[in-house]
């Protein structure tokens, strides 16, 4: 019969989509970086040289410390070194002063023994990716007022923020698809009620409302309870966009020819929805998800930053930013802001990934 | 003879990639008052050629070589492929008038008709707004739009497609151009409107004395308007000559194929299948009415419900092909969907009489019963690009109805699907592929296979050819005929194309505004239509030979 | 038109009531009330608080009444124009707010102005000159703007503003002008203090508008009506500005209400970070202290601003899109 040309036509839609996605360099790299960040968060105990609550009394409010390859004699070395710090007291003000000692170097070592931890709740270990030998110390991002290592804390905080985001986004996703799908499918009064609720939620200024809700969380709740409530609050805001999207797609697809054909082929409503409708807009849902994820990360950080979200001893990116509230703190210890840059990076990566998925979901790009 | 336009060896390629030629070595001349038709199927490069003349090629393409000589009134002899942008702006709209394909999308929906029609006047004669509006009204009057003073204040979405196309013509002739370029100006219109617009185009062209380049895929339309015809295939001219001689004795194989593929209107004396005696209906539609609730509007208030079908009664005989003909908005698609229970009816009954078992009333059937009905009645949709689920392989698409209807499973279902696919003249190895690997014609074969795989008795085909090129269309028609004979099908064919219907159907139902205006056996209804609407419809169909007398007059 | 506005207002009022109820419910939700918060604050300050005093406060403010009664009495007085009495500030809410509302308005609408004045032209330019330097930098800055939480942006701007330009952060006036009469110098000083909050509030919105404008413009530029307008002899620039721009503005205008919502959303946090004497810090304080009349009034004002924004957006849409005009008129 008629010849069918081979090549790209042999691939499935998913393979094509993947090809388009990876054709977008920025998106492809972002996805890899994001995967790396997630790995950092998951293996935080191993990668972080210190535990989140460990204090270094000799180096509180300390600036980020660099790594050098030049030894104390001014010669280049193949292994990394850390310029040593000396703590002394100012004879007049009696304040503690830390300065770099150019005559001494601490050796940076890999796979060193440090504090004990339990990785993934599976096995115990005291092995850390890197650390400094002897009684030296290394604080890549500096330390906070209590002398806690900001680098290590950022990793743990990132994990908390990420897990809140994932939990909230998944909840929002399930709510959005289920409610939106039902509203689109059933129409009638159910649809009307749902749409009114969505309009209501979308028309109110979200942050002030979050503030109100967050402020309503009793002070004496445990960190875990606050964590759960925060997830729910964030998810409650996030589902509306998804629900709207799903609903309008379901309604418009009702009369699409391939959906009608599926109906004639004897598919049940569920099968029709899952096989013939959902795949067509999954790509767009993923884009929405990445965006919802960024909104939720930003919201979590903002709330915790104001002291209305998570609280110590839980470490989240927002909690870490809390001491940066005062202007004097920013001027004196600008490294307090580093955890905030993590938020920016993650949201950026998610946006790039979202753009890539959007392209990949658009059949016009194959 | 002086040429208004003289294209020499025009070659257009992708910008920056000269080896990708979209149009190669086109030669074309148009004299004053002459109409030249450029005919070809989609992708043949005909529209590209017309855009090149206007200097409006998309940025991804570029003129590689050749000359477009144009006799300008303002600047004398010019090569349009070399003219700088500013001078080109002075030519467009003033000496070069353009009529586009889709009037609905070629007008901005948020600007007034008068403003848009008068745009060339504002641009070239620096006329002020009231003057522009007055002149625009005058132009609209010339193209036969009623109450032009009111019309100029309206917006395009308040106009019908035919009216918009008239307005577009008014704009094209606003500055009495030397050359009118019409790119498929009637493709988006119904036949009766098409006939009117074609007539209008010829009239205004005569009035302003312009040359016209008429781009179309439809040989019959070209035959009606043009003095000369140029046929394009894959970016090259394959044949050129006077319209009459080219259509009478096409020399190139491609032109021959095109001429042969144009469906001819009912040939008098064609032997009809004699089945009037066997009175064995498969489908009875009785007094059916369908009302759509008014769409919920901006303020949440319900508009008046719209009646799409009123009192439609039709009986269809087993084993026949019944045509359902009408222009857009006649309710034919709604009726087709109602027959399959996809659209709820508000009144009347639809009955299905299977070869075995009892008569089934389709209207008001519960979902479970409907599903059983769909084993016996299936549908082929209009747009093969939209009707196949892009996320399923052909195998999944074909096996799904077999499994879901509980007819077979596993290897058995697969074998059955493959057999049907091969019956529809597709290779069996197509099974593992996805729809996007196939052309429109191939997809339509797959869609037909999907409909037939459950072995239905009744198949509803909703404009199954309208998205296809003429040559593909002819092959699918042949396939349908063959399958009907082989599988003993009854086919309800919905179409706006009278020619297709007349060549394929045993019986024809003509619909207008949701009502049946005529119902009769196929050759007769075209030879001696009873309803006036049918007669108009038939008269409006473009014929390959414009000098041929309409069929109705030669009838016995 | 008027009919339509009437309908819109009607539904706004309904939502306003629903909203006020939710707000009131949420604010009183945590265990304890203002009296407890007051007692805790006094105790923290080292004062001795007797249970009688607490009970006294509770009765003065009617905190011992059932929730619904409290709500009805509050909303009733709001309807008569009385926003109630702030427990915390010991003065009428309207007094507390009248000092702060103008600043909130100035900052919010200033930000809104920046969003559109910068976002729309930049979006058009990026779409028309795709892959130009401006397009890339707009995209880059846009991404940064979208990705940075407002408060972080505020902190960073404060840091660099102070280091590089000596812009004093926080407050709306330099100390030397406090209590001085309004002179030109003072006005200039006031305006320079507004730069950072307006930038902070406006950046995310600007980024979003540039993106929307750019992508709809790109869609619209490929439409046949643009080619067909060009075919009448319109030069490219005029054709772009006249036809697709107007169409592309429709989604932008339709979301003015949302944009205002998000600006308003960001306002409190910016006010808090930059310690501006606007409604932000007071709002946070009132939430923490369960100062119901104050918190409720501020939320209502925020929402009222959103309603106004939606109305503006509707009016502009009306002017811009004849299809909407028609559908509204035919719905009558």
PDB file of C-alpha atoms in Angstrom, chain A residues 1-6 8-14 16-17 255-258 260-268 271 275-276 279-280 366, chain B residues 337 340 342 371 374 378-379 381-383 386-392 396 400-401 404-405 425-427 429-430 433-434 436-438 442 450:
ATOM      1  CA  UNK A   1       0.000   0.000   0.000  1.00  0.00           C
ATOM      2  CA  UNK A   2       0.966   3.580   0.365  1.00  0.00           C
ATOM      3  CA  UNK A   3       4.454   4.008   1.646  1.00  0.00           C
ATOM      4  CA  UNK A   4       4.839   5.176   5.211  1.00  0.00           C
ATOM      5  CA  UNK A   5       7.942   7.143   5.967  1.00  0.00           C
ATOM      6  CA  UNK A   6       9.917   5.947   8.936  1.00  0.00           C
ATOM      7  CA  UNK A   8      10.340  10.276  13.687  1.00  0.00           C
ATOM      8  CA  UNK A   9       7.011   8.685  12.944  1.00  0.00           C
ATOM      9  CA  UNK A  10       8.180   5.463  14.576  1.00  0.00           C
ATOM     10  CA  UNK A  11       8.311   7.119  17.962  1.00  0.00           C
ATOM     11  CA  UNK A  12       5.443   7.353  20.384  1.00  0.00           C
ATOM     12  CA  UNK A  13       4.060  10.691  21.460  1.00  0.00           C
ATOM     13  CA  UNK A  14       5.815  10.362  24.779  1.00  0.00           C
ATOM     14  CA  UNK A  16       8.611  12.650  20.794  1.00  0.00           C
ATOM     15  CA  UNK A  17       7.722  14.850  23.716  1.00  0.00           C
ATOM     16  CA  UNK A 255     -17.391  17.057  21.817  1.00  0.00           C
ATOM     17  CA  UNK A 256     -13.922  16.363  20.433  1.00  0.00           C
ATOM     18  CA  UNK A 257     -14.070  13.779  17.728  1.00  0.00           C
ATOM     19  CA  UNK A 258     -11.640  11.342  19.269  1.00  0.00           C
ATOM     20  CA  UNK A 260     -16.787  10.824  20.890  1.00  0.00           C
ATOM     21  CA  UNK A 261     -15.090   8.007  19.014  1.00  0.00           C
ATOM     22  CA  UNK A 262     -13.881   6.602  22.319  1.00  0.00           C
ATOM     23  CA  UNK A 263     -17.406   6.796  23.635  1.00  0.00           C
ATOM     24  CA  UNK A 264     -18.713   4.922  20.607  1.00  0.00           C
ATOM     25  CA  UNK A 265     -15.972   2.371  21.170  1.00  0.00           C
ATOM     26  CA  UNK A 266     -17.807   1.546  24.388  1.00  0.00           C
ATOM     27  CA  UNK A 267     -15.481   3.161  26.927  1.00  0.00           C
ATOM     28  CA  UNK A 268     -16.783   3.845  30.413  1.00  0.00           C
ATOM     29  CA  UNK A 271     -11.773   5.084  30.923  1.00  0.00           C
ATOM     30  CA  UNK A 275      -7.407   7.297  28.288  1.00  0.00           C
ATOM     31  CA  UNK A 276      -8.880   9.834  25.924  1.00  0.00           C
ATOM     32  CA  UNK A 279      -3.237  12.421  28.193  1.00  0.00           C
ATOM     33  CA  UNK A 280      -4.133  15.380  26.020  1.00  0.00           C
ATOM     34  CA  UNK A 366       7.122  17.669  16.759  1.00  0.00           C
TER      35      UNK A 366
ATOM     36  CA  UNK B 337     -25.069  12.672  16.293  1.00  0.00           C
ATOM     37  CA  UNK B 340     -26.144   7.699  17.459  1.00  0.00           C
ATOM     38  CA  UNK B 342     -24.717  11.398  21.235  1.00  0.00           C
ATOM     39  CA  UNK B 371     -23.389   0.943  24.452  1.00  0.00           C
ATOM     40  CA  UNK B 374     -23.023   1.173  19.318  1.00  0.00           C
ATOM     41  CA  UNK B 378     -20.915   3.379  14.371  1.00  0.00           C
ATOM     42  CA  UNK B 379     -19.587   6.673  13.136  1.00  0.00           C
ATOM     43  CA  UNK B 381     -15.861  11.546  11.851  1.00  0.00           C
ATOM     44  CA  UNK B 382     -15.108  14.538   9.730  1.00  0.00           C
ATOM     45  CA  UNK B 383     -11.563  15.368  10.618  1.00  0.00           C
ATOM     46  CA  UNK B 386      -8.884  15.076  15.292  1.00  0.00           C
ATOM     47  CA  UNK B 387     -10.743  11.814  15.458  1.00  0.00           C
ATOM     48  CA  UNK B 388      -7.851   9.515  16.310  1.00  0.00           C
ATOM     49  CA  UNK B 389      -6.485   9.635  19.832  1.00  0.00           C
ATOM     50  CA  UNK B 390      -2.887  10.775  19.304  1.00  0.00           C
ATOM     51  CA  UNK B 391      -1.746   8.949  22.435  1.00  0.00           C
ATOM     52  CA  UNK B 392      -2.865   5.516  21.307  1.00  0.00           C
ATOM     53  CA  UNK B 396      -4.863   0.217  20.685  1.00  0.00           C
ATOM     54  CA  UNK B 400     -10.347  -0.832  22.082  1.00  0.00           C
ATOM     55  CA  UNK B 401     -13.863  -1.098  20.590  1.00  0.00           C
ATOM     56  CA  UNK B 404     -14.783  -2.719  25.342  1.00  0.00           C
ATOM     57  CA  UNK B 405     -17.803  -4.125  23.561  1.00  0.00           C
ATOM     58  CA  UNK B 425      -6.263  -1.058   2.389  1.00  0.00           C
ATOM     59  CA  UNK B 426      -3.749  -0.205   5.055  1.00  0.00           C
ATOM     60  CA  UNK B 427      -0.655  -2.329   5.642  1.00  0.00           C
ATOM     61  CA  UNK B 429       2.447  -3.135  10.064  1.00  0.00           C
ATOM     62  CA  UNK B 430       0.677   0.157  10.653  1.00  0.00           C
ATOM     63  CA  UNK B 433       2.455   3.169  14.956  1.00  0.00           C
ATOM     64  CA  UNK B 434       0.841   6.322  16.224  1.00  0.00           C
ATOM     65  CA  UNK B 436       0.748  11.217  13.542  1.00  0.00           C
ATOM     66  CA  UNK B 437       2.779   8.894  11.327  1.00  0.00           C
ATOM     67  CA  UNK B 438       0.039   8.889   8.737  1.00  0.00           C
ATOM     68  CA  UNK B 442      -4.443   7.072   5.675  1.00  0.00           C
ATOM     69  CA  UNK B 450     -12.201   1.530  13.724  1.00  0.00           C
TER      70      UNK B 450
END
